Amino acid sequence: GENVEQHPSTLSVQEGDSAVIKCTYSDSASNYFPWYKQELGKRPQLIIDIRSNVGEKKDQRIAVTLNKTAKHFSLHITETQPEDSAVYFCAASMISFLGNQFYFGTGTSLTVIP
Amino acid sequence: GAVVSQHPSWVICKSGTSVKIECRSLDFQATTMFWYRQFPKQSLMLMATSNEGSKATYEQGVEKDKFLINHASLTLSTLTVTSAHPEDSSFYICSASDRNTGELFFGEGSRLTVL
């Protein structure tokens, strides 16, 4: 089955700096890669996703890149703000008409220092 | 984004009782729903995958007779913790995958405390 690894497990950055979180996956059939942000005691929220036919996607201060050959994808947050502090999870999935399974990374706890 | 509603958000019960948690996709149809357990400061631990109209697939180590999952429609899945014990106390989260886009959305989570 799919194996998703996420690094780093914790990350501290100064406000205004950039943060990068990296994930690798093992199954080349995976074709959908979402990222979730989870604040303490709350549900994970989908913040950005990318499909295997795209190499990069950007939404304001957040961007995701995908390297299918190397089987890794990364989340980039620019101009970080204290409210970006949360746990971030990556996931890999193979979406098909038969249904889909999601495999999650172990999470990265991001702290943005004011 | 799409909305997944989970109810109740918290519940306290006595040891030995059963607790039912509902997960509904409010504005999309979900062929697949997932149930997770999350311990403090840890990742999501997948318990089972639920497909509409069929039996749930449980992860290794998860007792299917203890955690009963029903996925009766394209918008509703339920998790029943039977004969709950204090060690079952945890944060349970459901998620639902949009049958059209494949996107996955999470419910608010249910915090179960067994006394």
mmCIF file of C-alpha atoms in Angstrom:
data_model
loop_
_atom_site.group_PDB
_atom_site.id
_atom_site.type_symbol
_atom_site.label_atom_id
_atom_site.label_comp_id
_atom_site.label_asym_id
_atom_site.label_seq_id
_atom_site.Cartn_x
_atom_site.Cartn_y
_atom_site.Cartn_z
ATOM 1 C CA GLY A 1 0.000 0.000 0.000
ATOM 2 C CA GLU A 2 0.841 3.669 -0.053
ATOM 3 C CA ASN A 3 3.344 5.093 2.438
ATOM 4 C CA VAL A 4 3.462 8.832 3.062
ATOM 5 C CA GLU A 5 6.307 10.431 4.967
ATOM 6 C CA GLN A 6 6.222 14.030 6.145
ATOM 7 C CA HIS A 7 9.040 16.287 7.341
ATOM 8 C CA PRO A 8 9.743 18.101 9.520
ATOM 9 C CA SER A 9 7.580 17.079 12.450
ATOM 10 C CA THR A 10 7.990 20.511 14.042
ATOM 11 C CA LEU A 11 8.871 23.829 12.480
ATOM 12 C CA SER A 12 9.338 27.282 13.991
ATOM 13 C CA VAL A 13 9.694 30.386 11.863
ATOM 14 C CA GLN A 14 9.739 34.110 12.470
ATOM 15 C CA GLU A 15 6.708 36.041 11.371
ATOM 16 C CA GLY A 16 7.150 37.118 7.779
ATOM 17 C CA ASP A 17 9.493 34.280 6.871
ATOM 18 C CA SER A 18 8.586 31.359 4.646
ATOM 19 C CA ALA A 19 7.771 27.829 5.773
ATOM 20 C CA VAL A 20 8.214 24.676 3.719
ATOM 21 C CA ILE A 21 6.848 21.241 4.558
ATOM 22 C CA LYS A 22 7.778 18.220 2.471
ATOM 23 C CA CYS A 23 6.095 14.885 1.864
ATOM 24 C CA THR A 24 7.076 11.807 -0.068
ATOM 25 C CA TYR A 25 4.861 8.981 -1.252
ATOM 26 C CA SER A 26 5.532 5.495 -2.530
ATOM 27 C CA ASP A 27 2.677 4.542 -4.866
ATOM 28 C CA SER A 28 3.075 6.010 -8.341
ATOM 29 C CA ALA A 29 -0.655 5.443 -8.920
ATOM 30 C CA SER A 30 -1.535 8.197 -6.423
ATOM 31 C CA ASN A 31 -3.015 11.102 -8.328
ATOM 32 C CA TYR A 32 -4.407 13.518 -5.764
ATOM 33 C CA PHE A 33 -2.477 15.313 -3.024
ATOM 34 C CA PRO A 34 -4.362 17.523 -0.552
ATOM 35 C CA TRP A 35 -2.979 19.510 2.366
ATOM 36 C CA TYR A 36 -4.883 20.094 5.591
ATOM 37 C CA LYS A 37 -4.470 22.578 8.415
ATOM 38 C CA GLN A 38 -5.651 21.574 11.867
ATOM 39 C CA GLU A 39 -5.879 24.038 14.707
ATOM 40 C CA LEU A 40 -5.985 22.752 18.253
ATOM 41 C CA GLY A 41 -9.257 20.984 19.014
ATOM 42 C CA LYS A 42 -10.686 21.631 15.561
ATOM 43 C CA ARG A 43 -11.239 19.657 12.423
ATOM 44 C CA PRO A 44 -8.618 19.455 9.663
ATOM 45 C CA GLN A 45 -9.403 22.007 6.972
ATOM 46 C CA LEU A 46 -8.484 21.539 3.326
ATOM 47 C CA ILE A 47 -6.218 24.459 2.415
ATOM 48 C CA ILE A 48 -4.882 23.487 -0.979
ATOM 49 C CA ASP A 49 -4.614 20.434 -3.194
ATOM 50 C CA ILE A 50 -2.918 19.363 -6.386
ATOM 51 C CA ARG A 51 -3.624 16.677 -8.930
ATOM 52 C CA SER A 52 -1.014 14.623 -10.718
ATOM 53 C CA ASN A 53 -1.419 16.422 -14.034
ATOM 54 C CA VAL A 54 -0.227 19.691 -12.494
ATOM 55 C CA GLY A 55 3.234 20.581 -11.220
ATOM 56 C CA GLU A 56 2.428 23.622 -9.135
ATOM 57 C CA LYS A 57 -0.583 25.401 -7.694
ATOM 58 C CA LYS A 58 -0.784 28.663 -5.820
ATOM 59 C CA ASP A 59 -3.438 30.332 -3.713
ATOM 60 C CA GLN A 60 -2.357 33.675 -2.283
ATOM 61 C CA ARG A 61 0.373 32.928 0.294
ATOM 62 C CA ILE A 62 0.114 29.171 -0.070
ATOM 63 C CA ALA A 63 1.583 27.065 -2.841
ATOM 64 C CA VAL A 64 2.048 23.374 -3.467
ATOM 65 C CA THR A 65 4.551 21.743 -5.805
ATOM 66 C CA LEU A 66 4.518 18.189 -7.067
ATOM 67 C CA ASN A 67 7.375 16.157 -8.508
ATOM 68 C CA LYS A 68 5.859 12.945 -9.822
ATOM 69 C CA THR A 69 9.162 11.474 -10.890
ATOM 70 C CA ALA A 70 10.672 11.817 -7.449
ATOM 71 C CA LYS A 71 7.324 11.156 -5.756
ATOM 72 C CA HIS A 72 7.403 14.149 -3.504
ATOM 73 C CA PHE A 73 5.261 17.205 -2.954
ATOM 74 C CA SER A 74 5.728 20.266 -0.812
ATOM 75 C CA LEU A 75 3.692 22.975 0.861
ATOM 76 C CA HIS A 76 5.068 26.499 0.790
ATOM 77 C CA ILE A 77 3.712 29.275 2.995
ATOM 78 C CA THR A 78 5.127 32.747 2.371
ATOM 79 C CA GLU A 79 4.938 35.819 4.600
ATOM 80 C CA THR A 80 3.899 33.691 7.544
ATOM 81 C CA GLN A 81 1.588 35.109 10.189
ATOM 82 C CA PRO A 82 0.888 33.961 13.759
ATOM 83 C CA GLU A 83 -2.494 32.623 12.653
ATOM 84 C CA ASP A 84 -0.670 30.170 10.390
ATOM 85 C CA SER A 85 0.424 28.333 13.535
ATOM 86 C CA ALA A 86 -1.218 24.900 13.420
ATOM 87 C CA VAL A 87 -0.567 21.285 12.523
ATOM 88 C CA TYR A 88 -0.380 20.602 8.799
ATOM 89 C CA PHE A 89 -1.050 17.208 7.240
ATOM 90 C CA CYS A 90 -0.280 16.070 3.738
ATOM 91 C CA ALA A 91 -2.099 13.194 2.087
ATOM 92 C CA ALA A 92 -1.844 11.060 -1.020
ATOM 93 C CA SER A 93 -4.801 9.451 -2.709
ATOM 94 C CA MET A 94 -5.708 7.552 -5.822
ATOM 95 C CA ILE A 95 -9.085 8.729 -6.958
ATOM 96 C CA SER A 96 -11.032 6.326 -9.111
ATOM 97 C CA PHE A 97 -14.645 5.502 -9.853
ATOM 98 C CA LEU A 98 -14.293 2.620 -7.420
ATOM 99 C CA GLY A 99 -13.715 5.013 -4.550
ATOM 100 C CA ASN A 100 -10.559 6.352 -2.993
ATOM 101 C CA GLN A 101 -8.342 5.831 0.000
ATOM 102 C CA PHE A 102 -6.368 8.600 1.638
ATOM 103 C CA TYR A 103 -2.980 8.117 3.241
ATOM 104 C CA PHE A 104 -1.861 10.825 5.620
ATOM 105 C CA GLY A 105 1.526 12.032 6.711
ATOM 106 C CA THR A 106 2.251 12.236 10.426
ATOM 107 C CA GLY A 107 1.811 16.003 10.542
ATOM 108 C CA THR A 108 3.996 19.071 11.002
ATOM 109 C CA SER A 109 3.457 21.382 13.930
ATOM 110 C CA LEU A 110 4.173 24.894 12.656
ATOM 111 C CA THR A 111 4.780 27.735 15.075
ATOM 112 C CA VAL A 112 5.052 31.277 13.760
ATOM 113 C CA ILE A 113 6.846 33.496 16.248
ATOM 114 C CA PRO A 114 5.599 37.100 16.319
ATOM 115 C CA GLY B 1 -15.736 24.229 0.651
ATOM 116 C CA ALA B 2 -18.168 21.415 1.179
ATOM 117 C CA VAL B 3 -19.611 20.775 4.611
ATOM 118 C CA VAL B 4 -19.462 17.650 6.709
ATOM 119 C CA SER B 5 -21.462 17.730 9.911
ATOM 120 C CA GLN B 6 -20.594 15.482 12.823
ATOM 121 C CA HIS B 7 -22.768 15.064 15.874
ATOM 122 C CA PRO B 8 -22.469 15.131 18.829
ATOM 123 C CA SER B 9 -19.394 17.320 19.206
ATOM 124 C CA TRP B 10 -18.812 16.006 22.697
ATOM 125 C CA VAL B 11 -20.311 13.304 24.836
ATOM 126 C CA ILE B 12 -19.749 11.990 28.331
ATOM 127 C CA CYS B 13 -21.036 8.548 29.177
ATOM 128 C CA LYS B 14 -20.748 5.858 31.820
ATOM 129 C CA SER B 15 -18.627 2.800 31.309
ATOM 130 C CA GLY B 16 -20.586 -0.001 29.641
ATOM 131 C CA THR B 17 -22.955 2.190 27.676
ATOM 132 C CA SER B 18 -23.011 2.624 23.904
ATOM 133 C CA VAL B 19 -22.531 5.884 22.058
ATOM 134 C CA LYS B 20 -23.529 6.695 18.484
ATOM 135 C CA ILE B 21 -21.801 9.371 16.432
ATOM 136 C CA GLU B 22 -23.280 10.616 13.171
ATOM 137 C CA CYS B 23 -21.450 11.980 10.158
ATOM 138 C CA ARG B 24 -23.360 13.733 7.387
ATOM 139 C CA SER B 25 -22.250 15.291 4.138
ATOM 140 C CA LEU B 26 -24.568 18.274 3.819
ATOM 141 C CA ASP B 27 -24.077 19.485 0.275
ATOM 142 C CA PHE B 28 -22.514 16.602 -1.603
ATOM 143 C CA GLN B 29 -22.800 12.861 -1.980
ATOM 144 C CA ALA B 30 -20.074 10.743 -0.470
ATOM 145 C CA THR B 31 -19.510 7.240 -1.696
ATOM 146 C CA THR B 32 -16.727 6.818 0.835
ATOM 147 C CA MET B 33 -16.563 7.961 4.429
ATOM 148 C CA PHE B 34 -13.709 7.451 6.840
ATOM 149 C CA TRP B 35 -13.534 7.264 10.603
ATOM 150 C CA TYR B 36 -10.442 8.321 12.522
ATOM 151 C CA ARG B 37 -9.303 8.454 16.085
ATOM 152 C CA GLN B 38 -6.922 11.174 17.146
ATOM 153 C CA PHE B 39 -4.910 11.315 20.346
ATOM 154 C CA PRO B 40 -3.578 14.638 21.645
ATOM 155 C CA LYS B 41 -0.824 16.071 19.480
ATOM 156 C CA GLN B 42 -0.830 13.038 17.236
ATOM 157 C CA SER B 43 -1.801 12.281 13.682
ATOM 158 C CA LEU B 44 -5.084 10.902 12.436
ATOM 159 C CA MET B 45 -5.378 7.174 13.003
ATOM 160 C CA LEU B 46 -7.644 5.593 10.418
ATOM 161 C CA MET B 47 -10.084 3.197 12.026
ATOM 162 C CA ALA B 48 -12.246 2.153 9.114
ATOM 163 C CA THR B 49 -13.351 2.961 5.605
ATOM 164 C CA SER B 50 -17.051 2.959 4.921
ATOM 165 C CA ASN B 51 -18.596 2.602 1.489
ATOM 166 C CA GLU B 52 -22.267 3.259 0.964
ATOM 167 C CA GLY B 53 -24.309 0.094 0.953
ATOM 168 C CA SER B 54 -21.504 -2.241 1.897
ATOM 169 C CA LYS B 55 -19.682 -3.390 4.998
ATOM 170 C CA ALA B 56 -16.969 -1.203 6.413
ATOM 171 C CA THR B 57 -13.332 -2.130 6.023
ATOM 172 C CA TYR B 58 -11.549 -1.992 9.367
ATOM 173 C CA GLU B 59 -7.883 -1.284 9.895
ATOM 174 C CA GLN B 60 -5.749 -3.829 11.634
ATOM 175 C CA GLY B 61 -6.222 -3.772 15.373
ATOM 176 C CA VAL B 62 -9.634 -2.098 15.297
ATOM 177 C CA GLU B 63 -12.379 -4.303 16.721
ATOM 178 C CA LYS B 64 -15.329 -4.319 14.337
ATOM 179 C CA ASP B 65 -17.678 -5.585 17.028
ATOM 180 C CA LYS B 66 -16.725 -2.717 19.283
ATOM 181 C CA PHE B 67 -16.825 0.032 16.694
ATOM 182 C CA LEU B 68 -19.915 -0.546 14.590
ATOM 183 C CA ILE B 69 -20.055 1.434 11.387
ATOM 184 C CA ASN B 70 -23.108 1.879 9.225
ATOM 185 C CA HIS B 71 -23.183 3.756 5.922
ATOM 186 C CA ALA B 72 -26.823 3.573 4.953
ATOM 187 C CA SER B 73 -26.927 6.393 2.424
ATOM 188 C CA LEU B 74 -24.693 8.592 0.304
ATOM 189 C CA THR B 75 -24.821 11.311 2.941
ATOM 190 C CA LEU B 76 -24.802 9.527 6.287
ATOM 191 C CA SER B 77 -22.447 7.249 8.170
ATOM 192 C CA THR B 78 -22.630 6.352 11.839
ATOM 193 C CA LEU B 79 -20.068 5.053 14.307
ATOM 194 C CA THR B 80 -21.343 3.283 17.412
ATOM 195 C CA VAL B 81 -18.909 2.655 20.226
ATOM 196 C CA THR B 82 -20.414 -0.333 22.019
ATOM 197 C CA SER B 83 -19.890 -1.040 25.701
ATOM 198 C CA ALA B 84 -17.585 1.928 26.003
ATOM 199 C CA HIS B 85 -14.727 1.878 28.498
ATOM 200 C CA PRO B 86 -12.438 4.666 29.728
ATOM 201 C CA GLU B 87 -9.726 3.630 27.265
ATOM 202 C CA ASP B 88 -12.147 4.440 24.441
ATOM 203 C CA SER B 89 -12.076 8.095 25.464
ATOM 204 C CA SER B 90 -10.710 9.996 22.504
ATOM 205 C CA PHE B 91 -11.375 12.470 19.722
ATOM 206 C CA TYR B 92 -13.198 10.754 16.862
ATOM 207 C CA ILE B 93 -13.319 12.437 13.462
ATOM 208 C CA CYS B 94 -15.143 11.441 10.323
ATOM 209 C CA SER B 95 -14.423 12.507 6.784
ATOM 210 C CA ALA B 96 -16.295 12.174 3.513
ATOM 211 C CA SER B 97 -15.028 12.039 -0.030
ATOM 212 C CA ASP B 98 -17.041 13.878 -2.672
ATOM 213 C CA ARG B 99 -18.093 11.309 -5.258
ATOM 214 C CA ASN B 100 -17.668 13.840 -8.071
ATOM 215 C CA THR B 101 -14.354 15.507 -7.229
ATOM 216 C CA GLY B 102 -12.732 13.060 -4.842
ATOM 217 C CA GLU B 103 -12.015 15.883 -2.403
ATOM 218 C CA LEU B 104 -12.029 14.917 1.258
ATOM 219 C CA PHE B 105 -13.706 16.992 3.942
ATOM 220 C CA PHE B 106 -13.723 16.476 7.675
ATOM 221 C CA GLY B 107 -16.434 16.649 10.291
ATOM 222 C CA GLU B 108 -15.986 18.766 13.411
ATOM 223 C CA GLY B 109 -14.972 15.798 15.498
ATOM 224 C CA SER B 110 -16.563 14.227 18.552
ATOM 225 C CA ARG B 111 -14.828 14.182 21.903
ATOM 226 C CA LEU B 112 -15.849 11.093 23.825
ATOM 227 C CA THR B 113 -15.207 10.813 27.555
ATOM 228 C CA VAL B 114 -16.063 7.537 29.230
ATOM 229 C CA LEU B 115 -16.272 7.699 33.010
#
